[in-house]
């Protein structure tokens, strides 16, 4: 059988698939709301009104790492998770499974689309922070942490999509998102939470990411145990996502 | 039959609990043949096709598609198949043109998207999002996506379900064209007319078992007697069906699909009158009521039993 030459070279299918995945992420108004509007709004609102913990320097120093965490949750957990669940619901994944598109190309395309959107989000938030709120910080050193957080949230979104029906993924991802906005140390510091909640909140991915991003961007010492715990979450969630993934 | 069948099933069994799935299926499809798999809803048509497409692994039996195991040799098998699912399969927010170009990018030598959209008469819908298409338009797009890779073997799962007559004729012509080009086609349907018009051979499946496999004319020749076909705007209730079977001239009746019934009768004219008057007094509006004798309907009714 001469099937190899029937199939397009994978870089060509990757380019086409990446373009479509990107289009799908950005085409839906509800996606743009969580991907762009919400993180920018949080930054503008809290920094503009100077709502931030005392002794944290400028408001943007506290808020920028928080809203970057929110942005990564928006894209990886909410948008990727929900869109994947609905792609299964509409039998898109089943149909792709019956096409010559290699699985690794589909995964690369989805990861690439999410990453491109996230680069745009982070750049936008940093520019706004810089122009309007006098933010400055060490971005380069924070990039590996952002990547780690990004994989972690994408893993969480895909785990939900694999474990739950589409409607439940929609509800679950949005519910977790709201919860993480409160307990993730993003605009409200974890130590302002009730004392019984602090250890739990502090061990969840959003608070781990926002606190270590705060250290990295502010050029203070990064806690090794925080990064390690975030890495453990990432491995567990990425593993669960690939175990639970279903084509139909 | 043929020395190198394109599809070959031997003793294939796949069960999803009682009365669901397929039992001991033996089937061969020759190169360039168009085989229609005919059966009532829930007979196991989709299960059979999904086994051949490699979506399902049978509990027992052997499956060969283009000489390959469609599950184990999926990477080699899939590029040669054109698959049309019963529904869905396209990102709802993608446009017709985007969907076709995406699938074209998976193949080394795809049919040009413009040519394909002309074939299924969707050229004027190229910018429309999938979610805004009618049911028939979605089916035609799905057919176009199945054809884009110039498949050797085409699987069409109820390709014309829910289509208006014009779209149905268009789809039939597109399928015949594939057949003329030497593509092997396997389609499922519960439309007798579709099977009779398109198929070289018809496999009738009932309750997961193959009950007949022959050319349409041989199957029709084996029948005899009178059949009345009834289509109603909505499905009959259980009591409604019982009343249908209880009519004096009706020997037995069979629900092919909700709202679609075949009645076996010694006297078709009398059955027409009785059915018409029964449904005039009660029950849903009649869409079609006609004598269908001497056709596949008869054979189908004969072979799939029916409520006495």
Coordinates of C-alpha atoms in Angstrom, one line a residue:
Chain A
X1 CA 0.0 0.0 0.0
X2 CA 1.3 3.4 -1.0
X3 CA -0.4 5.4 1.7
X4 CA 2.6 7.6 2.7
X5 CA 2.4 9.7 -0.5
X6 CA -1.4 10.1 -0.1
X7 CA -0.9 12.2 3.0
X8 CA 0.3 15.8 3.0
X9 CA 3.8 16.5 4.5
X10 CA 3.0 17.2 8.2
X11 CA 4.3 20.8 8.2
X12 CA 1.6 21.6 5.7
X13 CA -1.2 20.1 7.7
X14 CA 0.2 21.7 10.8
X15 CA 0.1 25.1 9.3
X16 CA -3.5 24.7 8.2
X17 CA -4.6 23.1 11.5
X18 CA -2.8 25.9 13.5
X19 CA -4.5 28.6 11.5
X20 CA -7.9 27.0 12.1
X21 CA -7.3 26.4 15.9
X22 CA -6.2 30.0 16.2
X23 CA -9.3 31.2 14.3
X24 CA -11.6 29.1 16.5
X25 CA -10.0 30.5 19.7
X26 CA -10.4 34.1 18.6
X27 CA -13.6 34.0 16.6
X28 CA -16.1 33.4 19.5
X29 CA -17.0 36.6 21.3
X30 CA -17.3 34.7 24.6
X31 CA -13.7 33.6 24.2
X32 CA -12.4 37.1 23.5
X33 CA -14.2 38.2 26.7
X34 CA -12.2 35.8 28.9
X35 CA -9.0 35.9 26.9
X36 CA -8.7 39.7 26.5
X37 CA -11.4 41.8 28.1
X38 CA -11.4 40.3 31.5
X39 CA -7.6 40.3 32.3
X40 CA -7.3 43.9 30.9
X41 CA -10.3 45.0 32.8
X42 CA -9.1 43.5 36.1
X43 CA -5.7 45.3 35.7
X44 CA -7.2 48.6 34.7
X45 CA -9.8 48.5 37.4
X46 CA -7.7 47.4 40.3
X47 CA -4.6 49.4 39.3
X48 CA -6.6 52.5 38.4
X49 CA -8.5 52.4 41.7
X50 CA -5.3 51.6 43.5
X51 CA -6.8 48.5 45.2
X52 CA -3.9 46.5 46.2
X53 CA -2.2 45.3 49.4
X54 CA -0.3 47.8 51.5
X55 CA 3.5 47.6 51.3
X56 CA 3.5 45.9 47.8
X57 CA 5.2 48.9 46.1
X58 CA 3.3 50.1 43.0
X59 CA -0.2 48.6 42.4
X60 CA 1.1 47.1 39.1
X61 CA 3.9 45.2 40.8
X62 CA 1.3 43.2 42.7
X63 CA -1.3 43.1 39.9
X64 CA 0.7 42.3 36.8
X65 CA 1.7 38.8 37.9
X66 CA -1.9 38.2 39.0
X67 CA -3.5 39.2 35.8
X68 CA -1.0 37.2 33.8
X69 CA -2.1 34.2 35.8
X70 CA -5.7 35.1 35.0
X71 CA -4.8 35.4 31.3
X72 CA -3.2 31.9 31.3
X73 CA -6.2 30.4 33.1
X74 CA -8.5 32.1 30.6
X75 CA -6.8 30.6 27.6
X76 CA -5.6 27.2 28.9
X77 CA -8.3 26.1 31.3
X78 CA -11.4 27.9 30.1
X79 CA -11.1 28.4 26.4
X80 CA -9.1 25.3 25.5
X81 CA -11.0 23.1 27.9
X82 CA -14.5 24.1 26.7
X83 CA -13.7 24.2 23.0
X84 CA -12.1 20.7 23.2
X85 CA -15.2 19.4 25.0
X86 CA -17.5 20.8 22.4
X87 CA -15.4 19.6 19.5
X88 CA -15.9 16.1 20.9
X89 CA -19.6 16.8 21.3
X90 CA -20.0 17.9 17.7
X91 CA -18.0 14.8 16.6
X92 CA -15.2 17.0 15.2
X93 CA -12.6 15.0 17.1
X94 CA -14.2 11.7 15.8
X95 CA -14.1 13.0 12.3
X96 CA -10.5 14.1 12.6
X97 CA -9.7 10.6 14.0
X98 CA -11.0 9.4 10.6
X99 CA -8.7 11.7 8.7
X100 CA -5.0 11.3 7.9
X101 CA -4.2 14.2 10.3
X102 CA -1.6 12.7 12.7
X103 CA -2.5 13.0 16.4
X104 CA 0.8 14.8 17.2
X105 CA 0.0 17.4 14.6
X106 CA -3.4 18.1 16.2
X107 CA -1.7 18.3 19.6
X108 CA 1.0 20.6 18.3
X109 CA -1.6 22.8 16.5
X110 CA -3.7 23.2 19.6
X111 CA -0.6 23.9 21.8
X112 CA 0.7 26.4 19.3
X113 CA -2.5 28.3 19.0
X114 CA -2.8 28.5 22.8
X115 CA 0.8 29.6 23.1
X116 CA 0.4 32.3 20.4
X117 CA -2.7 33.7 22.1
X118 CA -0.9 33.7 25.4
X119 CA 2.1 35.5 24.1
X120 CA -0.3 38.2 22.8
X121 CA -2.1 38.4 26.1
X122 CA 1.1 38.7 28.2
X123 CA 2.5 41.3 25.8
X124 CA -0.6 43.4 25.9
X125 CA -0.8 43.3 29.7
X126 CA 2.8 44.2 30.1
X127 CA 2.5 47.1 27.6
X128 CA -0.6 48.4 29.4
X129 CA 1.1 48.0 32.8
X130 CA 4.1 49.9 31.5
X131 CA 2.3 52.7 29.7
X132 CA -0.4 53.5 32.2
X133 CA 0.7 52.2 35.5
X134 CA 4.5 52.7 35.5
X135 CA 5.2 48.9 35.7
X136 CA 8.7 47.5 35.1
X137 CA 10.1 44.1 35.8
X138 CA 12.4 41.3 34.7
X139 CA 10.3 39.5 32.0
X140 CA 12.9 37.1 30.6
X141 CA 13.4 35.3 33.9
X142 CA 9.6 34.8 34.2
X143 CA 9.1 33.2 30.8
X144 CA 9.9 29.6 31.9
X145 CA 7.4 30.0 34.8
X146 CA 4.7 31.3 32.5
X147 CA 5.3 28.3 30.2
X148 CA 5.0 25.9 33.2
X149 CA 1.8 27.6 34.3
X150 CA 0.5 27.6 30.8
X151 CA 1.0 23.8 30.5
X152 CA -0.5 23.3 33.9
X153 CA -3.8 25.2 33.1
X154 CA -4.0 23.6 29.7
X155 CA -3.7 20.2 31.4
X156 CA -6.4 21.2 33.8
X157 CA -8.7 22.3 31.0
X158 CA -8.2 19.2 29.0
X159 CA -8.6 17.0 32.1
X160 CA -12.1 18.6 32.6
X161 CA -12.8 18.1 28.9
X162 CA -11.8 14.4 29.1
X163 CA -13.6 13.6 32.3
X164 CA -16.9 15.5 31.8
X165 CA -19.6 16.0 29.2
X166 CA -19.4 19.2 27.2
X167 CA -22.1 21.1 29.3
X168 CA -20.4 20.1 32.5
X169 CA -17.0 21.1 31.2
X170 CA -18.5 24.5 30.4
X171 CA -19.9 24.8 33.9
X172 CA -16.9 23.3 35.6
X173 CA -14.3 25.4 33.9
X174 CA -16.2 28.6 34.5
X175 CA -16.8 27.7 38.1
X176 CA -13.1 26.9 38.8
X177 CA -12.2 30.2 37.0
X178 CA -14.4 32.2 39.4
X179 CA -13.1 30.3 42.4
X180 CA -9.5 30.8 41.3
X181 CA -10.1 34.5 40.8
X182 CA -10.8 34.6 44.5
X183 CA -8.3 32.1 46.0
X184 CA -5.6 32.4 43.3
X185 CA -3.8 35.4 44.8
X186 CA -4.4 37.2 41.6
X187 CA -6.0 40.5 42.7
X188 CA -6.7 39.5 46.3
X189 CA -3.6 38.3 48.3
X190 CA -3.9 34.8 49.7
X191 CA -3.1 36.1 53.2
X192 CA -6.2 38.2 53.1
X193 CA -8.3 35.0 52.9
X194 CA -9.7 33.3 56.0
X195 CA -6.9 31.6 57.8
X196 CA -8.3 28.0 57.4
X197 CA -8.5 28.6 53.6
X198 CA -5.0 29.9 53.2
X199 CA -3.0 26.6 53.2
X200 CA -5.4 25.1 50.6
X201 CA -5.5 28.1 48.4
X202 CA -1.7 28.5 48.6
X203 CA -1.2 25.0 47.3
X204 CA -3.4 25.3 44.3
X205 CA -1.8 26.1 40.9
X206 CA -3.1 29.7 40.5
X207 CA -1.6 30.9 43.8
X208 CA 1.6 29.0 43.2
X209 CA 2.0 30.6 39.8
X210 CA 1.0 34.1 40.8
X211 CA 3.3 34.2 43.8
X212 CA 6.3 32.8 41.9
X213 CA 5.7 35.1 39.0
X214 CA 5.6 38.0 41.5
X215 CA 9.0 37.0 42.8
X216 CA 10.4 36.5 39.3
X217 CA 9.1 39.7 37.8
X218 CA 10.1 41.7 40.9
X219 CA 13.6 40.1 40.9
X220 CA 13.3 38.7 44.4
X221 CA 14.1 35.2 45.5
X222 CA 11.9 32.5 43.9
X223 CA 10.8 29.8 46.3
X224 CA 12.1 26.5 45.0
X225 CA 9.4 24.5 46.8
X226 CA 6.6 26.6 45.2
X227 CA 8.0 26.0 41.7
X228 CA 8.4 22.3 42.5
X229 CA 4.8 22.0 43.7
X230 CA 3.6 23.8 40.6
X231 CA 5.7 21.4 38.5
X232 CA 4.1 18.4 40.3
X233 CA 0.6 19.8 39.5
X234 CA 1.6 20.3 35.9
X235 CA 2.9 16.7 35.5
X236 CA -0.2 15.3 37.2
X237 CA -2.7 17.4 35.2
X238 CA -0.9 16.9 31.9
X239 CA -0.8 13.1 32.6
X240 CA -4.5 13.0 33.6
X241 CA -5.4 15.0 30.4
X242 CA -3.7 12.5 28.1
X243 CA -5.1 9.5 30.0
X244 CA -8.6 10.9 29.9
X245 CA -8.6 12.2 26.3
X246 CA -11.3 10.7 24.2
X247 CA -12.0 11.1 20.5
X248 CA -15.7 10.7 20.9
Chain B
X1 CA -16.7 -13.6 -4.3
X2 CA -13.9 -11.5 -5.7
X3 CA -10.3 -12.7 -5.2
X4 CA -9.3 -9.5 -3.4
X5 CA -12.3 -7.9 -1.7
X6 CA -11.9 -4.3 -0.7
X7 CA -13.8 -5.0 2.5
X8 CA -14.1 -8.4 4.1
X9 CA -15.9 -9.3 7.4
X10 CA -15.8 -12.8 8.8
X11 CA -17.9 -13.8 11.8
X12 CA -17.8 -10.2 13.1
X13 CA -19.6 -9.8 16.4
X14 CA -19.9 -6.6 18.5
X15 CA -22.4 -6.3 21.2
X16 CA -23.5 -3.3 23.3
X17 CA -25.8 -5.2 25.7
X18 CA -28.9 -7.1 24.6
X19 CA -30.3 -6.5 21.1
X20 CA -27.7 -3.9 20.2
X21 CA -24.7 -4.3 17.9
X22 CA -24.0 -6.9 15.2
X23 CA -23.9 -10.8 15.3
X24 CA -21.8 -13.1 13.2
X25 CA -21.6 -10.8 10.2
X26 CA -20.0 -12.1 7.0
X27 CA -19.7 -9.6 4.2
X28 CA -17.5 -8.9 1.3
X29 CA -17.4 -5.8 -0.9
X30 CA -15.6 -6.1 -4.3
X31 CA -13.4 -3.5 -6.0
X32 CA -15.6 -0.8 -7.5
X33 CA -18.8 -2.2 -6.1
X34 CA -21.5 -0.1 -4.5
X35 CA -23.0 -1.9 -1.6
X36 CA -26.0 -0.6 0.3
X37 CA -26.6 -1.7 3.8
X38 CA -30.3 -1.5 4.4
X39 CA -32.1 -2.0 7.7
X40 CA -34.6 -0.4 10.1
X41 CA -33.3 2.0 12.8
X42 CA -31.1 0.3 15.4
X43 CA -30.5 -2.7 13.2
X44 CA -26.7 -2.4 13.5
X45 CA -25.9 -0.5 10.3
X46 CA -23.8 2.2 11.9
X47 CA -22.0 -0.3 14.1
X48 CA -21.1 -2.4 11.0
X49 CA -19.8 0.7 9.2
X50 CA -17.8 1.9 12.2
X51 CA -16.2 -1.5 12.6
X52 CA -15.0 -1.2 9.0
X53 CA -13.9 2.4 9.5
X54 CA -11.7 1.2 12.4
X55 CA -13.7 3.2 15.0
X56 CA -14.8 0.0 16.7
X57 CA -12.9 -3.1 17.5
X58 CA -15.1 -6.2 17.1
X59 CA -15.5 -8.5 20.1
X60 CA -15.0 -11.5 17.7
X61 CA -14.3 -12.1 14.0
X62 CA -11.8 -10.6 11.5
X63 CA -12.0 -7.4 9.6
X64 CA -10.0 -6.6 6.5
X65 CA -10.3 -3.2 4.7
X66 CA -8.1 -2.7 1.6
X67 CA -6.2 -5.8 2.9
X68 CA -5.4 -4.1 6.3
X69 CA -6.7 -4.3 9.8
X70 CA -8.5 -1.0 10.1
X71 CA -7.7 -0.7 13.8
X72 CA -4.1 -1.9 13.9
X73 CA -3.1 -0.5 10.5
X74 CA -5.0 2.7 10.9
X75 CA -2.3 5.0 9.8
X76 CA -2.0 3.1 6.4
X77 CA -5.7 2.5 6.0
X78 CA -7.3 5.9 6.8
X79 CA -5.7 8.0 4.0
X80 CA -7.4 5.7 1.5
X81 CA -10.9 6.0 3.0
X82 CA -13.5 8.7 2.6
X83 CA -15.7 8.9 5.7
X84 CA -19.0 10.6 6.1
X85 CA -20.4 10.3 9.6
X86 CA -24.2 10.2 10.2
X87 CA -24.0 13.8 11.6
X88 CA -21.7 16.5 12.8
X89 CA -17.9 16.3 12.3
X90 CA -17.3 19.9 11.4
X91 CA -16.3 22.8 13.7
X92 CA -19.6 24.8 13.9
X93 CA -17.9 28.2 13.7
X94 CA -15.9 27.3 10.6
X95 CA -17.1 28.4 7.2
X96 CA -17.7 25.9 4.4
X97 CA -14.6 27.1 2.5
X98 CA -12.4 27.0 5.6
X99 CA -13.6 23.4 6.4
X100 CA -12.8 22.1 2.9
X101 CA -9.5 23.9 2.7
X102 CA -8.5 22.4 6.1
X103 CA -9.3 18.9 5.1
X104 CA -7.6 19.4 1.7
X105 CA -4.4 20.3 3.6
X106 CA -4.3 16.8 5.1
X107 CA -3.8 15.2 1.7
X108 CA -0.9 15.2 -0.7
X109 CA -3.1 15.5 -3.8
X110 CA -6.5 16.7 -2.8
X111 CA -9.4 17.5 -5.1
X112 CA -9.3 21.3 -5.5
X113 CA -11.8 22.9 -3.0
X114 CA -13.6 24.9 -5.6
X115 CA -14.2 21.8 -7.8
X116 CA -15.5 19.9 -4.8
X117 CA -17.9 22.6 -3.7
X118 CA -19.3 22.8 -7.2
X119 CA -19.8 19.1 -7.2
X120 CA -22.0 19.3 -4.0
X121 CA -23.5 22.7 -5.1
X122 CA -22.2 24.6 -2.1
X123 CA -20.2 27.2 -4.1
X124 CA -22.6 30.0 -3.1
X125 CA -22.3 29.0 0.6
X126 CA -18.5 29.1 0.7
X127 CA -18.5 31.9 3.3
X128 CA -21.3 30.6 5.4
X129 CA -20.5 29.2 8.8
X130 CA -21.3 25.5 9.3
X131 CA -23.8 26.3 12.1
X132 CA -25.9 28.4 9.7
X133 CA -26.3 25.5 7.2
X134 CA -29.5 23.5 6.7
X135 CA -29.4 19.8 7.5
X136 CA -29.1 18.9 3.8
X137 CA -26.3 21.4 3.3
X138 CA -24.4 20.0 6.2
X139 CA -24.7 16.5 4.8
X140 CA -23.4 17.7 1.4
X141 CA -20.4 19.5 3.1
X142 CA -19.7 16.3 5.0
X143 CA -19.8 14.4 1.7
X144 CA -17.4 16.9 0.1
X145 CA -15.0 16.4 3.1
X146 CA -15.2 12.6 2.5
X147 CA -14.2 13.0 -1.1
X148 CA -11.4 15.6 -0.8
X149 CA -8.7 13.0 -0.5
X150 CA -9.7 11.0 -3.6
X151 CA -10.5 7.9 -1.5
X152 CA -10.4 4.3 -2.9
X153 CA -13.2 3.4 -0.5
X154 CA -16.1 5.6 0.5
X155 CA -18.2 5.1 3.6
X156 CA -21.5 7.0 3.6
X157 CA -23.6 6.6 6.8
X158 CA -27.2 7.6 5.8
X159 CA -26.0 10.2 3.4
X160 CA -29.4 11.6 2.4
X161 CA -31.2 11.4 5.7
X162 CA -33.2 14.6 6.1
X163 CA -32.4 15.9 2.6
X164 CA -35.0 17.5 0.4
X165 CA -35.7 15.6 -2.9
X166 CA -33.5 17.9 -5.0
X167 CA -30.5 17.6 -2.7
X168 CA -31.1 13.8 -2.6
X169 CA -30.9 13.6 -6.4
X170 CA -27.8 15.7 -6.4
X171 CA -26.1 13.5 -3.8
X172 CA -27.1 10.3 -5.7
X173 CA -25.5 11.7 -8.8
X174 CA -22.3 12.5 -6.9
X175 CA -22.2 9.0 -5.5
X176 CA -22.8 7.5 -8.9
X177 CA -20.0 9.6 -10.3
X178 CA -17.6 8.1 -7.6
X179 CA -18.8 4.7 -8.6
X180 CA -18.1 5.4 -12.3
X181 CA -14.6 6.4 -11.3
X182 CA -14.0 3.0 -9.8
X183 CA -14.4 4.0 -6.1
X184 CA -15.8 1.3 -3.9
X185 CA -18.8 2.7 -2.0
X186 CA -20.5 1.3 1.1
X187 CA -23.6 3.2 2.1
X188 CA -26.2 2.7 4.8
X189 CA -29.7 3.8 4.3
X190 CA -33.2 3.0 5.4
X191 CA -34.5 4.2 2.1
X192 CA -35.5 1.3 -0.2
X193 CA -35.5 3.7 -3.1
X194 CA -32.0 4.8 -2.4
X195 CA -30.7 1.2 -2.2
X196 CA -32.6 0.2 -5.4
X197 CA -31.4 3.1 -7.4
X198 CA -27.7 3.2 -6.4
X199 CA -26.6 -0.2 -5.3
X200 CA -25.0 -3.1 -7.1
X201 CA -25.8 -5.3 -4.2
X202 CA -27.9 -4.8 -1.1
X203 CA -27.2 -6.2 2.3
X204 CA -30.3 -6.3 4.6
X205 CA -29.5 -6.2 8.3
X206 CA -32.1 -6.8 11.0
X207 CA -31.4 -7.0 14.7
X208 CA -27.7 -7.1 14.1
X209 CA -27.8 -10.0 11.7
X210 CA -27.4 -10.2 7.9
X211 CA -30.7 -11.5 6.6
X212 CA -30.1 -11.0 2.8
X213 CA -27.3 -10.1 0.4
X214 CA -27.9 -9.9 -3.3
X215 CA -28.5 -7.7 -6.3
X216 CA -31.6 -5.5 -6.0
X217 CA -33.3 -7.4 -8.9
X218 CA -32.5 -10.8 -7.5
X219 CA -33.9 -9.7 -4.1
X220 CA -37.1 -8.3 -5.8
X221 CA -37.5 -11.4 -7.9
X222 CA -37.5 -13.5 -4.8
X223 CA -40.4 -11.6 -3.3
X224 CA -44.0 -11.3 -4.6
X225 CA -47.4 -10.0 -3.4
X226 CA -48.5 -6.6 -2.3
X227 CA -46.9 -4.0 -0.1
X228 CA -48.3 -0.6 0.9
X229 CA -45.9 2.1 2.0
X230 CA -47.1 4.7 4.4
X231 CA -45.3 7.9 5.6
X232 CA -46.8 10.1 8.2
X233 CA -45.8 13.6 9.4
X234 CA -45.0 12.3 12.8
X235 CA -44.5 8.8 14.2
X236 CA -47.5 6.6 15.1
X237 CA -48.0 5.7 18.7
X238 CA -47.7 2.0 19.7
X239 CA -51.5 1.8 19.7
X240 CA -51.6 3.4 16.3
X241 CA -49.3 0.8 15.0
X242 CA -51.3 -2.0 16.6
X243 CA -54.5 -0.6 15.0
X244 CA -52.6 -0.5 11.6
X245 CA -51.7 -4.2 11.9
X246 CA -55.2 -5.1 13.0
X247 CA -56.8 -3.8 9.8
X248 CA -58.7 -6.6 8.0
X249 CA -56.6 -6.4 4.8
X250 CA -53.2 -6.0 6.5
X251 CA -51.2 -9.2 7.1
X252 CA -48.5 -7.5 9.0
X253 CA -46.8 -4.1 9.4
X254 CA -43.3 -2.9 10.0
X255 CA -41.9 0.4 11.2
X256 CA -38.9 1.1 9.0
X257 CA -38.2 4.4 10.8
X258 CA -40.4 6.6 12.9
X259 CA -43.1 7.8 10.6
X260 CA -42.3 5.3 7.8
X261 CA -44.2 2.0 7.6
X262 CA -44.6 -0.9 5.3
X263 CA -47.7 -3.1 5.3
X264 CA -47.9 -6.6 3.8
X265 CA -51.3 -7.2 2.3
X266 CA -53.0 -9.6 -0.1
X267 CA -55.0 -6.7 -1.5
X268 CA -53.2 -3.4 -1.9
X269 CA -56.2 -1.4 -3.1
X270 CA -58.2 -2.5 -0.1
X271 CA -55.3 -1.8 2.3
X272 CA -55.0 1.7 0.9
X273 CA -58.6 2.5 1.6
X274 CA -58.5 1.0 5.1
X275 CA -55.3 2.8 6.1
X276 CA -56.5 6.1 4.6
X277 CA -59.8 5.9 6.5
X278 CA -58.1 4.9 9.8
X279 CA -55.7 7.8 9.6
X280 CA -58.4 10.3 8.5
X281 CA -60.3 9.6 11.7
X282 CA -57.3 9.6 14.0
X283 CA -53.5 9.8 14.0
X284 CA -51.0 12.0 12.3
X285 CA -51.3 13.5 8.8
X286 CA -50.3 11.3 5.9
X287 CA -47.4 12.4 3.8
X288 CA -47.4 9.4 1.4
X289 CA -49.5 6.4 1.0
X290 CA -48.9 4.2 -2.0
X291 CA -48.6 0.7 -3.4
X292 CA -44.9 -0.4 -3.4
X293 CA -45.3 -3.9 -4.7
X294 CA -42.5 -5.6 -6.7
X295 CA -39.8 -3.6 -5.1
X296 CA -37.2 -3.9 -2.4
X297 CA -39.8 -2.7 0.1
X298 CA -41.5 -6.0 -0.2
X299 CA -38.3 -8.0 0.3
X300 CA -37.3 -5.9 3.2
X301 CA -40.7 -6.5 4.9
X302 CA -40.5 -10.2 4.1
X303 CA -37.0 -10.5 5.6
X304 CA -37.2 -8.2 8.6
X305 CA -40.2 -10.0 10.0
X306 CA -42.6 -7.4 11.5
X307 CA -45.4 -7.3 13.9
X308 CA -48.1 -9.8 13.0

